[in-house]
Amino acid sequence: MVKSCDASLLLETSNGIISEKISKRNFGMRNFKYVDVIKEALESECPMTVSCADIIALSARDGVPLLGGPSIEGMKTGRRDSKESYNSVIEDFIPNHNDTMSLVLAQFQNIGIDGEGTVALLGAHSVGRVHCVNIVNRLYPNTDPTLDPDYATYLKGRCPTPQPDPKEVEYARNDRETPMVIDNMYYKNLLNHKGLLLIDQQLTSDTSTYPFVEKMASDNSYFHDAFSKALLLLSENNPLTGDEGEIRRDCRYVNQE
């Protein structure tokens, strides 16, 4: 989403670079160590050949079916890695969890993903979990009236205080029914007023996105097809190619000549 599919996110703070990982938009992202393991194996077999950007894209491609999602055919390779971090402009590209739906749709449209694709990509919220920091605005001081009352009670049990500690393991799962499967249960939950984030639930109140929610809730294959197409578009966002960027030796740092 941020400028290019170029692995800028992986850069650590060093040598004048400020890591994107410290941005509030990237709060909760973890387990970058697995990218380092993959990169180390690749460098031992074919040095300076496979970019960190391709590792991320191909890992997403292969991770989706492992979580019960669709097989994603035709993902391109050949991306190169950025030599810079975009920490200072992240908020211009990545929507916040409580932004308006019109803003979210516009930000995805800017990289060539239409309303249907945006609704499908938000279906990635079918798996994983969300820290209470990003939920409490719907619970305190007053409960969001669009939340199912029983679901709101459950969320307050997971997030019992209006000021959770970001460093504590305080979270709620995106989907309680099939928490580790990329499926259309996410959309069924939205229709039952059980969207976890504000942006999730807003998919049902926006007239341009609601029809897609209804269709995806009733047809898992349709959701999988739309998700696959949108993920491919996302993976092809303004890649660095040719002589642009570099292929990093270590995904955490720009190459030192």
PDB file of C-alpha atoms in Angstrom:
ATOM      1  CA  MET A   1       0.000   0.000   0.000  1.00  0.00           C
ATOM      2  CA  VAL A   2       2.800   2.426   0.845  1.00  0.00           C
ATOM      3  CA  LYS A   3       4.323   3.741  -2.410  1.00  0.00           C
ATOM      4  CA  SER A   4       5.379   0.351  -3.745  1.00  0.00           C
ATOM      5  CA  CYS A   5       5.462  -3.391  -3.104  1.00  0.00           C
ATOM      6  CA  ASP A   6       9.171  -3.095  -2.285  1.00  0.00           C
ATOM      7  CA  ALA A   7       9.716  -4.469   1.261  1.00  0.00           C
ATOM      8  CA  SER A   8      10.369  -1.028   2.741  1.00  0.00           C
ATOM      9  CA  LEU A   9       8.467  -2.244   5.813  1.00  0.00           C
ATOM     10  CA  LEU A  10      11.247  -4.686   6.713  1.00  0.00           C
ATOM     11  CA  LEU A  11      13.972  -2.070   7.141  1.00  0.00           C
ATOM     12  CA  GLU A  12      15.187  -1.508  10.694  1.00  0.00           C
ATOM     13  CA  THR A  13      16.154   1.883  12.086  1.00  0.00           C
ATOM     14  CA  SER A  14      19.841   2.408  11.209  1.00  0.00           C
ATOM     15  CA  ASN A  15      22.160   4.604   9.149  1.00  0.00           C
ATOM     16  CA  GLY A  16      19.688   7.456   8.823  1.00  0.00           C
ATOM     17  CA  ILE A  17      16.697   5.199   8.114  1.00  0.00           C
ATOM     18  CA  ILE A  18      13.687   5.317  10.447  1.00  0.00           C
ATOM     19  CA  SER A  19      11.831   2.018  10.364  1.00  0.00           C
ATOM     20  CA  GLU A  20       8.213   1.862   9.247  1.00  0.00           C
ATOM     21  CA  LYS A  21       7.632  -0.730  11.950  1.00  0.00           C
ATOM     22  CA  ILE A  22       7.308   2.005  14.588  1.00  0.00           C
ATOM     23  CA  SER A  23       4.301   3.598  12.871  1.00  0.00           C
ATOM     24  CA  LYS A  24       0.956   3.284  14.661  1.00  0.00           C
ATOM     25  CA  ARG A  25      -0.471   1.990  11.377  1.00  0.00           C
ATOM     26  CA  ASN A  26       1.836  -1.024  11.671  1.00  0.00           C
ATOM     27  CA  PHE A  27       1.090  -1.653  15.351  1.00  0.00           C
ATOM     28  CA  GLY A  28       0.808  -5.357  16.063  1.00  0.00           C
ATOM     29  CA  MET A  29       2.788  -6.584  13.078  1.00  0.00           C
ATOM     30  CA  ARG A  30       5.235  -9.239  14.215  1.00  0.00           C
ATOM     31  CA  ASN A  31       7.136 -12.416  13.318  1.00  0.00           C
ATOM     32  CA  PHE A  32       9.374 -10.723  10.763  1.00  0.00           C
ATOM     33  CA  LYS A  33      11.928 -13.323  11.850  1.00  0.00           C
ATOM     34  CA  TYR A  34      10.403 -15.816   9.436  1.00  0.00           C
ATOM     35  CA  VAL A  35      11.216 -13.559   6.497  1.00  0.00           C
ATOM     36  CA  ASP A  36      14.818 -13.511   7.724  1.00  0.00           C
ATOM     37  CA  VAL A  37      14.862 -17.330   7.869  1.00  0.00           C
ATOM     38  CA  ILE A  38      13.581 -17.567   4.283  1.00  0.00           C
ATOM     39  CA  LYS A  39      16.051 -14.957   3.075  1.00  0.00           C
ATOM     40  CA  GLU A  40      18.978 -16.713   4.757  1.00  0.00           C
ATOM     41  CA  ALA A  41      18.075 -19.989   3.037  1.00  0.00           C
ATOM     42  CA  LEU A  42      17.756 -18.274  -0.340  1.00  0.00           C
ATOM     43  CA  GLU A  43      21.051 -16.431   0.030  1.00  0.00           C
ATOM     44  CA  SER A  44      22.840 -19.725   0.720  1.00  0.00           C
ATOM     45  CA  GLU A  45      21.403 -21.294  -2.446  1.00  0.00           C
ATOM     46  CA  CYS A  46      21.265 -18.382  -4.889  1.00  0.00           C
ATOM     47  CA  PRO A  47      22.909 -15.212  -3.515  1.00  0.00           C
ATOM     48  CA  MET A  48      21.498 -11.791  -4.447  1.00  0.00           C
ATOM     49  CA  THR A  49      18.773 -13.298  -6.643  1.00  0.00           C
ATOM     50  CA  VAL A  50      15.423 -13.243  -4.804  1.00  0.00           C
ATOM     51  CA  SER A  51      14.332  -9.929  -3.335  1.00  0.00           C
ATOM     52  CA  CYS A  52      12.740  -9.411   0.044  1.00  0.00           C
ATOM     53  CA  ALA A  53       9.752  -7.884  -1.769  1.00  0.00           C
ATOM     54  CA  ASP A  54       9.233 -11.137  -3.685  1.00  0.00           C
ATOM     55  CA  ILE A  55       9.561 -13.120  -0.446  1.00  0.00           C
ATOM     56  CA  ILE A  56       6.722 -11.113   1.100  1.00  0.00           C
ATOM     57  CA  ALA A  57       4.487 -11.405  -1.967  1.00  0.00           C
ATOM     58  CA  LEU A  58       5.081 -15.123  -2.460  1.00  0.00           C
ATOM     59  CA  SER A  59       4.657 -15.809   1.254  1.00  0.00           C
ATOM     60  CA  ALA A  60       1.253 -14.122   1.088  1.00  0.00           C
ATOM     61  CA  ARG A  61       0.380 -16.151  -1.999  1.00  0.00           C
ATOM     62  CA  ASP A  62       1.310 -19.431  -0.301  1.00  0.00           C
ATOM     63  CA  GLY A  63      -0.029 -18.495   3.129  1.00  0.00           C
ATOM     64  CA  VAL A  64      -3.572 -17.834   1.908  1.00  0.00           C
ATOM     65  CA  PRO A  65      -4.376 -21.439   0.821  1.00  0.00           C
ATOM     66  CA  LEU A  66      -2.684 -22.769   3.974  1.00  0.00           C
ATOM     67  CA  LEU A  67      -5.392 -20.854   5.856  1.00  0.00           C
ATOM     68  CA  GLY A  68      -8.181 -22.340   3.765  1.00  0.00           C
ATOM     69  CA  GLY A  69      -8.289 -19.465   1.303  1.00  0.00           C
ATOM     70  CA  PRO A  70      -8.037 -19.644  -2.488  1.00  0.00           C
ATOM     71  CA  SER A  71      -5.033 -20.748  -4.522  1.00  0.00           C
ATOM     72  CA  ILE A  72      -3.617 -17.623  -6.127  1.00  0.00           C
ATOM     73  CA  GLU A  73      -2.370 -18.216  -9.649  1.00  0.00           C
ATOM     74  CA  GLY A  74      -0.179 -15.997 -11.782  1.00  0.00           C
ATOM     75  CA  MET A  75       1.670 -13.923  -9.190  1.00  0.00           C
ATOM     76  CA  LYS A  76       4.602 -12.187 -10.868  1.00  0.00           C
ATOM     77  CA  THR A  77       8.151 -12.062  -9.562  1.00  0.00           C
ATOM     78  CA  GLY A  78      11.057  -9.719 -10.203  1.00  0.00           C
ATOM     79  CA  ARG A  79      10.291  -7.004  -7.663  1.00  0.00           C
ATOM     80  CA  ARG A  80      13.280  -5.210  -6.218  1.00  0.00           C
ATOM     81  CA  ASP A  81      13.780  -3.819  -2.723  1.00  0.00           C
ATOM     82  CA  SER A  82      13.647  -0.166  -1.744  1.00  0.00           C
ATOM     83  CA  LYS A  83      16.691   1.626  -0.393  1.00  0.00           C
ATOM     84  CA  GLU A  84      14.562   3.870   1.791  1.00  0.00           C
ATOM     85  CA  SER A  85      11.832   3.833   4.403  1.00  0.00           C
ATOM     86  CA  TYR A  86       8.574   5.703   3.919  1.00  0.00           C
ATOM     87  CA  ASN A  87       7.870   6.098   7.622  1.00  0.00           C
ATOM     88  CA  SER A  88       7.011   9.786   7.311  1.00  0.00           C
ATOM     89  CA  VAL A  89       4.191   9.220   4.778  1.00  0.00           C
ATOM     90  CA  ILE A  90       2.664   5.900   5.899  1.00  0.00           C
ATOM     91  CA  GLU A  91      -0.523   7.555   7.141  1.00  0.00           C
ATOM     92  CA  ASP A  92      -1.100   8.980   3.649  1.00  0.00           C
ATOM     93  CA  PHE A  93      -1.370   5.468   2.234  1.00  0.00           C
ATOM     94  CA  ILE A  94      -2.661   3.038   4.879  1.00  0.00           C
ATOM     95  CA  PRO A  95      -6.201   3.634   6.155  1.00  0.00           C
ATOM     96  CA  ASN A  96      -6.846   3.761   9.885  1.00  0.00           C
ATOM     97  CA  HIS A  97      -9.280   1.388  11.579  1.00  0.00           C
ATOM     98  CA  ASN A  98     -11.744   4.203  12.266  1.00  0.00           C
ATOM     99  CA  ASP A  99     -11.498   6.134   8.991  1.00  0.00           C
ATOM    100  CA  THR A 100     -14.599   6.777   6.905  1.00  0.00           C
ATOM    101  CA  MET A 101     -15.472   4.219   4.253  1.00  0.00           C
ATOM    102  CA  SER A 102     -15.207   6.851   1.525  1.00  0.00           C
ATOM    103  CA  LEU A 103     -11.593   7.570   2.527  1.00  0.00           C
ATOM    104  CA  VAL A 104     -10.717   3.870   2.648  1.00  0.00           C
ATOM    105  CA  LEU A 105     -12.252   3.262  -0.777  1.00  0.00           C
ATOM    106  CA  ALA A 106     -10.354   6.248  -2.191  1.00  0.00           C
ATOM    107  CA  GLN A 107      -7.027   5.012  -0.843  1.00  0.00           C
ATOM    108  CA  PHE A 108      -7.491   1.587  -2.404  1.00  0.00           C
ATOM    109  CA  GLN A 109      -8.726   3.171  -5.632  1.00  0.00           C
ATOM    110  CA  ASN A 110      -5.463   5.118  -5.784  1.00  0.00           C
ATOM    111  CA  ILE A 111      -3.600   1.844  -6.318  1.00  0.00           C
ATOM    112  CA  GLY A 112      -6.121   0.431  -8.780  1.00  0.00           C
ATOM    113  CA  ILE A 113      -8.337  -1.623  -6.451  1.00  0.00           C
ATOM    114  CA  ASP A 114     -12.067  -0.979  -6.854  1.00  0.00           C
ATOM    115  CA  GLY A 115     -14.885  -1.248  -4.323  1.00  0.00           C
ATOM    116  CA  GLU A 116     -15.388  -4.977  -4.843  1.00  0.00           C
ATOM    117  CA  GLY A 117     -11.659  -5.600  -4.393  1.00  0.00           C
ATOM    118  CA  THR A 118     -11.531  -3.452  -1.260  1.00  0.00           C
ATOM    119  CA  VAL A 119     -14.413  -5.329   0.343  1.00  0.00           C
ATOM    120  CA  ALA A 120     -12.708  -8.604  -0.545  1.00  0.00           C
ATOM    121  CA  LEU A 121      -9.308  -7.586   0.850  1.00  0.00           C
ATOM    122  CA  LEU A 122     -10.901  -6.526   4.132  1.00  0.00           C
ATOM    123  CA  GLY A 123     -11.994 -10.159   4.289  1.00  0.00           C
ATOM    124  CA  ALA A 124      -8.412 -10.871   5.381  1.00  0.00           C
ATOM    125  CA  HIS A 125      -9.828  -9.819   8.755  1.00  0.00           C
ATOM    126  CA  SER A 126     -11.397 -13.278   8.726  1.00  0.00           C
ATOM    127  CA  VAL A 127      -8.213 -14.468  10.462  1.00  0.00           C
ATOM    128  CA  GLY A 128      -5.907 -13.081  13.119  1.00  0.00           C
ATOM    129  CA  ARG A 129      -6.630 -10.837  16.047  1.00  0.00           C
ATOM    130  CA  VAL A 130      -6.843  -7.168  16.999  1.00  0.00           C
ATOM    131  CA  HIS A 131      -5.319  -5.488  20.039  1.00  0.00           C
ATOM    132  CA  CYS A 132      -7.721  -3.787  22.407  1.00  0.00           C
ATOM    133  CA  VAL A 133      -6.042  -0.462  21.616  1.00  0.00           C
ATOM    134  CA  ASN A 134      -7.917  -0.517  18.293  1.00  0.00           C
ATOM    135  CA  ILE A 135     -11.236  -1.732  19.720  1.00  0.00           C
ATOM    136  CA  VAL A 136     -11.949   0.327  22.844  1.00  0.00           C
ATOM    137  CA  ASN A 137     -13.176   3.353  20.885  1.00  0.00           C
ATOM    138  CA  ARG A 138     -16.290   1.261  20.113  1.00  0.00           C
ATOM    139  CA  LEU A 139     -16.808   0.217  23.738  1.00  0.00           C
ATOM    140  CA  TYR A 140     -16.030   3.227  25.949  1.00  0.00           C
ATOM    141  CA  PRO A 141     -17.378   5.522  27.239  1.00  0.00           C
ATOM    142  CA  ASN A 142     -20.458   4.381  25.320  1.00  0.00           C
ATOM    143  CA  THR A 143     -21.006   1.206  23.353  1.00  0.00           C
ATOM    144  CA  ASP A 144     -21.266   1.628  19.589  1.00  0.00           C
ATOM    145  CA  PRO A 145     -25.004   1.120  18.855  1.00  0.00           C
ATOM    146  CA  THR A 146     -24.170  -0.834  15.684  1.00  0.00           C
ATOM    147  CA  LEU A 147     -22.588  -3.618  17.798  1.00  0.00           C
ATOM    148  CA  ASP A 148     -24.649  -6.680  18.655  1.00  0.00           C
ATOM    149  CA  PRO A 149     -25.224  -6.384  22.451  1.00  0.00           C
ATOM    150  CA  ASP A 150     -23.984  -9.893  23.251  1.00  0.00           C
ATOM    151  CA  TYR A 151     -20.919  -9.353  21.092  1.00  0.00           C
ATOM    152  CA  ALA A 152     -20.262  -6.031  22.832  1.00  0.00           C
ATOM    153  CA  THR A 153     -20.394  -7.825  26.186  1.00  0.00           C
ATOM    154  CA  TYR A 154     -17.888 -10.373  24.934  1.00  0.00           C
ATOM    155  CA  LEU A 155     -15.570  -7.595  23.689  1.00  0.00           C
ATOM    156  CA  LYS A 156     -15.736  -5.787  27.019  1.00  0.00           C
ATOM    157  CA  GLY A 157     -14.676  -9.039  28.633  1.00  0.00           C
ATOM    158  CA  ARG A 158     -11.658  -9.152  26.334  1.00  0.00           C
ATOM    159  CA  CYS A 159     -10.962  -5.429  26.744  1.00  0.00           C
ATOM    160  CA  PRO A 160     -12.112  -4.516  30.263  1.00  0.00           C
ATOM    161  CA  THR A 161     -10.556  -1.041  30.447  1.00  0.00           C
ATOM    162  CA  PRO A 162     -10.816   1.993  28.144  1.00  0.00           C
ATOM    163  CA  GLN A 163      -7.036   2.481  28.226  1.00  0.00           C
ATOM    164  CA  PRO A 164      -5.380  -0.875  27.488  1.00  0.00           C
ATOM    165  CA  ASP A 165      -1.623  -1.235  27.721  1.00  0.00           C
ATOM    166  CA  PRO A 166      -0.202  -1.565  24.180  1.00  0.00           C
ATOM    167  CA  LYS A 167       2.551  -3.825  25.514  1.00  0.00           C
ATOM    168  CA  GLU A 168       0.162  -6.284  27.135  1.00  0.00           C
ATOM    169  CA  VAL A 169      -1.405  -9.235  25.308  1.00  0.00           C
ATOM    170  CA  GLU A 170      -4.931  -7.858  25.270  1.00  0.00           C
ATOM    171  CA  TYR A 171      -6.810  -8.727  22.111  1.00  0.00           C
ATOM    172  CA  ALA A 172      -9.931 -10.162  20.505  1.00  0.00           C
ATOM    173  CA  ARG A 173     -10.034 -12.507  17.540  1.00  0.00           C
ATOM    174  CA  ASN A 174     -11.365 -11.160  14.268  1.00  0.00           C
ATOM    175  CA  ASP A 175     -13.634 -14.157  13.810  1.00  0.00           C
ATOM    176  CA  ARG A 176     -14.656 -16.403  16.719  1.00  0.00           C
ATOM    177  CA  GLU A 177     -16.362 -19.036  14.532  1.00  0.00           C
ATOM    178  CA  THR A 178     -13.529 -19.933  12.126  1.00  0.00           C
ATOM    179  CA  PRO A 179     -10.587 -17.927  13.526  1.00  0.00           C
ATOM    180  CA  MET A 180      -7.877 -19.547  11.375  1.00  0.00           C
ATOM    181  CA  VAL A 181      -9.746 -19.876   8.076  1.00  0.00           C
ATOM    182  CA  ILE A 182      -9.970 -17.238   5.343  1.00  0.00           C
ATOM    183  CA  ASP A 183     -13.651 -17.634   4.572  1.00  0.00           C
ATOM    184  CA  ASN A 184     -16.872 -15.680   4.248  1.00  0.00           C
ATOM    185  CA  MET A 185     -17.762 -15.996   7.946  1.00  0.00           C
ATOM    186  CA  TYR A 186     -16.335 -12.467   8.224  1.00  0.00           C
ATOM    187  CA  TYR A 187     -19.177 -11.135   6.059  1.00  0.00           C
ATOM    188  CA  LYS A 188     -21.817 -13.196   7.859  1.00  0.00           C
ATOM    189  CA  ASN A 189     -20.592 -11.665  11.103  1.00  0.00           C
ATOM    190  CA  LEU A 190     -20.903  -8.164   9.627  1.00  0.00           C
ATOM    191  CA  LEU A 191     -24.536  -8.801   8.686  1.00  0.00           C
ATOM    192  CA  ASN A 192     -25.109  -9.876  12.297  1.00  0.00           C
ATOM    193  CA  HIS A 193     -23.519  -6.655  13.642  1.00  0.00           C
ATOM    194  CA  LYS A 194     -20.413  -8.487  14.818  1.00  0.00           C
ATOM    195  CA  GLY A 195     -17.767  -6.513  12.966  1.00  0.00           C
ATOM    196  CA  LEU A 196     -14.721  -6.121  15.194  1.00  0.00           C
ATOM    197  CA  LEU A 197     -13.283  -2.852  13.892  1.00  0.00           C
ATOM    198  CA  LEU A 198     -15.315   0.208  13.038  1.00  0.00           C
ATOM    199  CA  ILE A 199     -14.123   0.017   9.435  1.00  0.00           C
ATOM    200  CA  ASP A 200     -15.384  -3.579   9.223  1.00  0.00           C
ATOM    201  CA  GLN A 201     -18.891  -2.700  10.339  1.00  0.00           C
ATOM    202  CA  GLN A 202     -19.014   0.339   8.068  1.00  0.00           C
ATOM    203  CA  LEU A 203     -18.981  -2.017   5.084  1.00  0.00           C
ATOM    204  CA  THR A 204     -22.651  -2.699   5.841  1.00  0.00           C
ATOM    205  CA  SER A 205     -23.687   0.933   6.253  1.00  0.00           C
ATOM    206  CA  ASP A 206     -22.163   2.210   3.004  1.00  0.00           C
ATOM    207  CA  THR A 207     -24.515   1.757   0.061  1.00  0.00           C
ATOM    208  CA  SER A 208     -21.650   1.122  -2.363  1.00  0.00           C
ATOM    209  CA  THR A 209     -20.105  -1.720  -0.350  1.00  0.00           C
ATOM    210  CA  TYR A 210     -23.156  -3.372   1.224  1.00  0.00           C
ATOM    211  CA  PRO A 211     -24.157  -5.350  -1.914  1.00  0.00           C
ATOM    212  CA  PHE A 212     -20.681  -6.925  -2.046  1.00  0.00           C
ATOM    213  CA  VAL A 213     -20.924  -7.860   1.653  1.00  0.00           C
ATOM    214  CA  GLU A 214     -24.259  -9.565   1.024  1.00  0.00           C
ATOM    215  CA  LYS A 215     -22.965 -11.451  -1.993  1.00  0.00           C
ATOM    216  CA  MET A 216     -19.747 -12.571  -0.294  1.00  0.00           C
ATOM    217  CA  ALA A 217     -21.675 -13.660   2.805  1.00  0.00           C
ATOM    218  CA  SER A 218     -23.824 -15.943   0.676  1.00  0.00           C
ATOM    219  CA  ASP A 219     -21.126 -17.238  -1.700  1.00  0.00           C
ATOM    220  CA  ASN A 220     -17.698 -18.241  -0.384  1.00  0.00           C
ATOM    221  CA  SER A 221     -16.411 -19.034  -3.888  1.00  0.00           C
ATOM    222  CA  TYR A 222     -17.274 -15.543  -5.065  1.00  0.00           C
ATOM    223  CA  PHE A 223     -15.414 -14.094  -2.086  1.00  0.00           C
ATOM    224  CA  HIS A 224     -12.369 -16.273  -2.777  1.00  0.00           C
ATOM    225  CA  ASP A 225     -12.303 -15.254  -6.455  1.00  0.00           C
ATOM    226  CA  ALA A 226     -12.559 -11.547  -5.608  1.00  0.00           C
ATOM    227  CA  PHE A 227      -9.946 -11.873  -2.847  1.00  0.00           C
ATOM    228  CA  SER A 228      -7.496 -13.630  -5.161  1.00  0.00           C
ATOM    229  CA  LYS A 229      -7.837 -10.975  -7.886  1.00  0.00           C
ATOM    230  CA  ALA A 230      -7.454  -8.109  -5.410  1.00  0.00           C
ATOM    231  CA  LEU A 231      -4.403  -9.643  -3.735  1.00  0.00           C
ATOM    232  CA  LEU A 232      -2.714  -9.980  -7.124  1.00  0.00           C
ATOM    233  CA  LEU A 233      -3.387  -6.301  -7.822  1.00  0.00           C
ATOM    234  CA  LEU A 234      -1.983  -5.359  -4.427  1.00  0.00           C
ATOM    235  CA  SER A 235       1.164  -7.411  -5.089  1.00  0.00           C
ATOM    236  CA  GLU A 236       1.733  -5.497  -8.318  1.00  0.00           C
ATOM    237  CA  ASN A 237       1.482  -2.034  -6.800  1.00  0.00           C
ATOM    238  CA  ASN A 238       4.152   0.132  -8.429  1.00  0.00           C
ATOM    239  CA  PRO A 239       7.013  -2.397  -8.153  1.00  0.00           C
ATOM    240  CA  LEU A 240      10.668  -1.422  -8.451  1.00  0.00           C
ATOM    241  CA  THR A 241      12.182  -3.201 -11.454  1.00  0.00           C
ATOM    242  CA  GLY A 242      15.253  -3.086 -13.692  1.00  0.00           C
ATOM    243  CA  ASP A 243      17.915  -0.911 -12.125  1.00  0.00           C
ATOM    244  CA  GLU A 244      15.581   0.587  -9.503  1.00  0.00           C
ATOM    245  CA  GLY A 245      16.221  -0.252  -5.864  1.00  0.00           C
ATOM    246  CA  GLU A 246      18.331  -3.321  -5.102  1.00  0.00           C
ATOM    247  CA  ILE A 247      18.175  -6.908  -3.944  1.00  0.00           C
ATOM    248  CA  ARG A 248      19.049  -6.757  -0.257  1.00  0.00           C
ATOM    249  CA  ARG A 249      21.454  -9.270   1.249  1.00  0.00           C
ATOM    250  CA  ASP A 250      19.676  -8.894   4.579  1.00  0.00           C
ATOM    251  CA  CYS A 251      16.023  -7.823   4.491  1.00  0.00           C
ATOM    252  CA  ARG A 252      16.521  -5.635   7.562  1.00  0.00           C
ATOM    253  CA  TYR A 253      19.191  -3.353   6.091  1.00  0.00           C
ATOM    254  CA  VAL A 254      20.091  -1.539   2.899  1.00  0.00           C
ATOM    255  CA  ASN A 255      23.169  -3.053   1.259  1.00  0.00           C
ATOM    256  CA  GLN A 256      26.432  -1.403   2.225  1.00  0.00           C
ATOM    257  CA  GLU A 257      28.588  -1.071  -0.880  1.00  0.00           C
TER     258      GLU A 257
END
